[in-house]
XYZ file of C-alpha atoms in Angstrom:
376
model
C -11.531 22.392 -9.001
C -13.360 20.925 -12.005
C -13.858 17.204 -12.606
C -10.863 16.847 -14.931
C -8.568 18.543 -12.454
C -9.807 16.134 -9.769
C -8.844 13.222 -12.023
C -5.280 14.535 -12.301
C -4.949 14.973 -8.533
C -6.440 11.503 -8.006
C -3.709 10.128 -10.252
C -1.060 11.960 -8.231
C -2.353 10.262 -5.072
C -2.352 6.874 -6.799
C 1.314 7.407 -7.622
C 2.137 8.550 -4.081
C 0.779 5.273 -2.667
C 3.454 3.381 -4.590
C 5.987 4.736 -2.103
C 4.036 3.489 0.928
C 6.713 1.001 1.995
C 9.909 2.749 0.897
C 10.065 6.534 1.343
C 10.538 6.808 5.105
C 11.618 9.059 6.743
C 10.454 11.221 3.812
C 6.754 11.622 3.033
C 4.949 9.685 0.299
C 4.397 12.141 -2.554
C 3.006 11.829 -6.082
C 3.135 14.297 -8.968
C 1.461 14.649 -12.380
C 2.283 17.150 -15.149
C -0.539 18.074 -17.535
C -0.489 19.959 -20.834
C -3.448 20.590 -23.142
C -5.611 18.362 -20.958
C -3.278 15.357 -21.156
C -0.755 13.859 -18.755
C 2.745 14.373 -20.164
C 4.811 13.437 -17.119
C 4.395 11.762 -13.740
C 6.424 10.484 -10.843
C 6.464 9.509 -7.184
C 9.104 9.587 -4.470
C 10.643 6.141 -4.026
C 13.580 6.305 -1.597
C 15.062 8.928 0.669
C 18.104 10.510 -0.968
C 16.735 9.922 -4.459
C 14.791 12.322 -6.706
C 11.549 13.688 -5.346
C 8.255 13.130 -7.167
C 8.359 16.546 -8.861
C 11.835 16.028 -10.307
C 10.961 12.563 -11.617
C 7.795 13.956 -13.246
C 9.742 16.829 -14.854
C 12.326 14.425 -16.261
C 9.482 12.257 -17.542
C 7.825 15.221 -19.289
C 11.006 16.640 -20.803
C 10.360 19.704 -23.010
C 6.605 19.176 -22.659
C 6.867 20.500 -19.106
C 7.156 24.074 -20.404
C 3.890 26.032 -19.946
C 2.255 23.013 -18.314
C 0.379 22.461 -15.041
C 1.740 20.392 -12.149
C -0.436 18.524 -9.613
C 1.348 17.528 -6.384
C 0.039 15.773 -3.265
C 2.313 17.857 -0.999
C 3.936 21.275 -1.254
C 7.309 21.147 -3.077
C 10.399 21.657 -0.925
C 12.374 24.891 -1.204
C 15.540 23.972 0.707
C 18.512 21.715 0.067
C 18.544 18.477 2.029
C 19.758 15.170 0.608
C 18.554 16.504 -2.748
C 18.199 19.998 -4.195
C 15.091 22.196 -3.847
C 12.189 21.005 -6.002
C 11.073 24.604 -6.461
C 14.270 25.336 -8.418
C 13.586 22.409 -10.745
C 9.996 23.577 -11.260
C 11.138 27.091 -12.159
C 13.836 25.811 -14.523
C 11.340 23.580 -16.321
C 9.036 26.457 -17.280
C 5.941 25.052 -15.585
C 3.339 27.826 -15.421
C 0.895 26.458 -12.817
C 1.234 24.374 -9.649
C -1.713 22.830 -7.798
C -1.024 21.208 -4.420
C -3.224 19.150 -2.103
C -1.600 20.259 1.166
C 1.150 22.456 2.531
C 4.265 20.757 3.897
C 4.155 20.340 7.726
C 7.954 20.599 7.898
C 8.680 23.992 9.550
C 11.630 24.444 7.168
C 9.284 24.214 4.198
C 5.738 25.096 5.304
C 4.403 27.699 2.863
C 7.876 28.693 1.715
C 7.867 26.567 -1.412
C 4.565 27.998 -2.611
C 5.654 31.534 -1.790
C 8.882 31.125 -3.773
C 6.932 29.923 -6.809
C 4.445 32.795 -6.526
C 7.204 35.390 -6.386
C 8.699 33.908 -9.548
C 5.387 34.323 -11.383
C 4.084 30.764 -11.230
C 0.312 30.479 -10.713
C -0.148 28.583 -7.438
C -3.397 27.151 -6.067
C -4.275 24.980 -3.082
C -6.555 22.010 -3.594
C -7.263 21.914 0.138
C -7.182 18.119 0.240
C -5.390 17.854 3.576
C -7.163 14.638 4.615
C -5.737 12.515 1.803
C -2.227 13.916 2.275
C -2.454 13.215 5.985
C -3.787 9.669 5.520
C -0.768 8.851 3.374
C 1.664 10.413 5.856
C 0.247 10.474 9.409
C 3.659 9.859 10.953
C 5.428 12.537 8.930
C 2.746 15.127 9.736
C 2.765 14.280 13.433
C 6.553 14.166 13.725
C 6.906 17.557 12.066
C 4.150 19.177 14.109
C 4.611 17.660 17.557
C 8.093 16.151 17.675
C 6.678 12.654 18.257
C 6.050 9.729 15.893
C 2.638 8.260 15.055
C 1.936 5.359 17.444
C -0.261 2.580 16.067
C -1.150 -0.338 18.369
C -1.861 -3.586 16.518
C -4.127 -6.070 18.292
C -5.527 -9.493 17.355
C -8.418 -10.480 19.617
C -11.248 -12.972 19.962
C -14.933 -12.139 19.666
C -15.126 -11.899 23.457
C -12.171 -9.531 23.588
C -9.153 -11.655 24.539
C -5.709 -11.524 22.916
C -4.552 -14.855 24.384
C -5.551 -17.714 26.639
C -4.781 -17.366 30.345
C -1.688 -19.448 29.666
C -0.494 -16.763 27.251
C -0.956 -18.912 24.127
C -2.193 -16.815 21.184
C -1.338 -18.779 17.996
C -3.460 -18.286 16.050
C -6.440 -16.125 17.006
C -6.849 -14.743 13.494
C -6.655 -16.478 10.112
C -3.930 -16.250 7.454
C -5.463 -13.300 5.545
C -5.578 -11.082 8.640
C -2.036 -12.017 9.625
C -0.770 -11.127 6.150
C -2.629 -7.812 6.302
C -0.937 -7.097 9.627
C 2.432 -7.712 7.978
C 1.626 -5.097 5.302
C 0.960 -2.563 8.060
C 4.193 -3.695 9.690
C 6.058 -3.099 6.409
C 4.909 0.527 6.150
C 6.142 1.297 9.675
C 9.552 2.693 10.568
C 9.829 0.446 13.602
C 8.079 -2.283 15.574
C 7.853 -1.624 19.312
C 7.443 -4.503 21.744
C 8.291 -5.478 25.310
C 10.835 -7.825 26.822
C 8.104 -10.149 28.115
C 6.851 -10.713 24.580
C 10.404 -11.526 23.463
C 10.917 -13.998 26.308
C 7.498 -15.654 25.947
C 7.058 -15.798 22.141
C 10.648 -15.407 20.866
C 9.388 -13.673 17.686
C 11.400 -12.584 14.645
C 9.316 -9.394 14.110
C 10.207 -9.378 10.419
C 7.929 -8.790 7.430
C 6.872 -12.104 5.918
C 4.710 -11.840 2.816
C 5.617 -14.773 0.630
C 7.989 -14.022 -2.226
C 7.262 -10.284 -2.210
C 10.190 -8.185 -1.043
C 9.481 -5.613 1.659
C 11.917 -3.734 3.832
C 12.017 -4.793 7.477
C 11.368 -2.048 10.018
C 13.733 -1.486 12.911
C 12.802 -3.561 15.979
C 12.654 -1.667 19.281
C 12.557 -3.692 22.515
C 11.466 -2.112 25.810
C 13.562 -3.921 28.420
C 14.154 -1.770 31.520
C 15.648 -4.632 33.563
C 17.652 -6.275 30.747
C 15.894 -9.622 30.943
C 16.174 -10.328 27.197
C 18.621 -12.957 26.036
C 21.065 -11.724 23.394
C 20.478 -15.010 21.535
C 16.750 -14.300 21.043
C 15.490 -14.574 17.445
C 14.590 -10.883 17.345
C 18.297 -9.996 17.356
C 19.260 -12.494 14.647
C 18.565 -10.280 11.622
C 17.844 -6.674 10.797
C 18.388 -3.586 12.932
C 17.358 -3.826 16.568
C 17.341 -1.263 19.375
C 17.152 -2.351 22.998
C 15.878 0.318 25.399
C 16.771 -0.025 29.055
C 17.396 1.953 32.225
C 20.731 3.642 32.852
C 23.309 1.095 33.993
C 24.277 1.489 37.660
C 26.132 -1.738 38.402
C 28.790 -3.927 36.807
C 26.320 -6.718 35.967
C 24.210 -4.400 33.871
C 27.274 -2.804 32.271
C 28.415 -6.285 31.226
C 24.984 -7.159 29.770
C 24.884 -3.937 27.765
C 28.403 -4.577 26.474
C 27.372 -8.089 25.402
C 24.437 -6.621 23.482
C 26.598 -4.020 21.774
C 29.174 -6.697 20.875
C 26.381 -8.351 18.857
C 25.719 -5.064 17.001
C 22.552 -4.375 18.986
C 21.965 -0.672 19.529
C 21.246 0.197 23.162
C 19.419 3.281 24.409
C 19.682 3.997 28.136
C 17.060 6.206 29.785
C 16.762 7.552 33.346
C 14.311 6.105 35.851
C 11.126 8.112 36.467
C 8.641 8.296 39.331
C 8.703 6.108 42.409
C 9.265 2.928 40.408
C 12.815 1.632 40.259
C 12.171 -0.182 36.990
C 10.434 2.303 34.716
C 11.407 4.994 32.232
C 9.258 7.522 30.422
C 7.804 6.084 27.225
C 7.467 9.620 25.910
C 11.225 10.004 26.319
C 11.652 6.841 24.275
C 9.390 8.228 21.520
C 11.442 11.442 21.490
C 14.554 9.308 20.958
C 12.816 7.562 18.048
C 11.838 10.948 16.602
C 15.489 11.983 16.629
C 16.147 8.912 14.476
C 13.467 10.203 12.073
C 10.935 7.438 12.740
C 7.504 8.416 11.416
C 5.224 5.464 12.168
C 5.702 3.176 15.176
C 3.700 -0.051 15.194
C 3.259 -1.516 18.662
C 2.957 -5.312 18.843
C 3.088 -6.033 22.548
C 1.307 -7.455 25.544
C -1.119 -5.637 27.866
C 1.634 -4.222 30.101
C 3.285 -2.023 27.478
C -0.011 -1.200 25.728
C -1.563 -0.103 29.030
C 1.452 2.097 29.839
C 1.252 3.782 26.431
C -2.483 4.258 26.902
C -2.081 5.777 30.352
C 0.607 8.172 29.079
C -1.814 9.165 26.240
C 0.742 8.249 23.598
C -1.439 6.076 21.340
C -2.744 7.662 18.135
C -4.400 4.699 16.487
C -5.578 1.146 17.173
C -5.373 -1.481 14.427
C -7.617 -4.276 15.700
C -8.258 -7.644 14.073
C -11.278 -9.382 15.583
C -11.682 -13.104 15.116
C -15.052 -14.902 15.293
C -13.469 -17.307 17.808
C -14.690 -17.283 21.423
C -12.082 -18.054 24.089
C -14.283 -17.788 27.190
C -11.397 -16.671 29.389
C -8.080 -15.052 28.640
C -5.947 -11.924 28.625
C -7.301 -8.506 27.593
C -5.173 -6.186 25.445
C -5.406 -3.370 27.954
C -5.516 -3.412 31.741
C -7.384 -0.287 32.767
C -8.485 0.266 36.348
C -12.267 0.280 36.808
C -13.824 3.727 36.800
C -17.570 4.186 37.274
C -17.486 7.412 35.282
C -16.045 5.807 32.129
C -19.415 4.976 30.580
C -20.606 8.556 31.086
C -17.680 10.108 29.250
C -17.576 10.797 25.539
C -15.221 8.389 23.801
C -11.823 9.728 22.755
C -11.785 7.251 19.862
C -13.627 6.946 16.565
C -13.759 4.232 13.914
C -12.075 5.335 10.704
C -12.352 1.993 8.917
C -14.123 -1.337 9.389
C -13.375 -4.060 6.815
C -13.574 -7.824 6.455
C -10.180 -9.445 5.935
C -10.986 -13.048 5.135
C -13.062 -14.404 8.031
C -11.830 -11.718 10.443
C -12.860 -8.102 10.928
C -10.297 -5.292 10.803
C -11.121 -2.132 12.737
C -9.068 1.057 12.714
C -9.751 3.489 15.548
C -8.148 6.896 15.844
C -7.910 9.531 18.549
C -10.567 12.184 17.954
C -8.049 15.027 18.126
C -7.049 14.226 14.553
C -10.464 15.350 13.348
C -8.974 18.851 13.566
C -6.565 19.522 10.642
C -4.547 21.915 12.826
C -3.752 19.291 15.483
C -0.485 19.408 17.376
């Protein structure tokens, strides 16, 4: 692809990023229409159920779309969902060429949209820019390929590696800029996952708070196998909340679940697993969240839940904010049993980004399996 073509695809990705906080469960997609070397139409997907990026761009271009070229960050859909097939709109518009950055990971669409366009005589080419498409939509790609959402664990820790004092106090390890950045990551997530101990200890709202800017609040998911959360906790006061617990087996628990439901709190009950009488499979919980079309799950929890997710190999990414503060003693974010062989093993994690956010350092680490574009 020549330099000018790269500029047009770059613009399509810029547009796609505008849907970072709003498109879920759909992917973030941008589109540019070019004729005689100039952009004549552009668009990006804003909300599920509304026009896709391609349709918006076609409407923007009007008659200029005929005999033009279209640049899209993701393969156009070819089936009817909440909206009609984008391929039909492309064919009706008279566009002669379509360039895409990546195929659609959705099994209903993968390759079918491009094939339909080819059969109709449209010139189709693949940019082969999977990495950028994936970075915009890690949760959508993973959910479509593996049936599980993308799990991102957010941590704020001191220079010596502690997330709180021994007493549990953690306000505030990081400065304002890092906390605001964490809220932007929270806003792009479909849900926030935390544990009942965090709710009882900190009584958080788990909402997005970024000054006067309006962001949607993700669903709040509380892991509470023994139903120790109080229905009057702040987390239940606003927004959608799901409480996940073990199957009720006695009248006391039935009554607690009813009280939660009476306050419009959704309750998911899961069976007990293993020898423990107070544990359910976290993978089963993630499957439940997948069925609700959650793409990105941001975990903001204590070491108990984080360690369980780690041990079940369910974490895809760590979002770590490191403060220059030294606590001396405190709680670590993960409680892994000592293993003499650990230092000899190759790490499963790699840094994908290291940035300064105010006085704090932000580190993003990802599981190495995502180095392979054909991951499952």
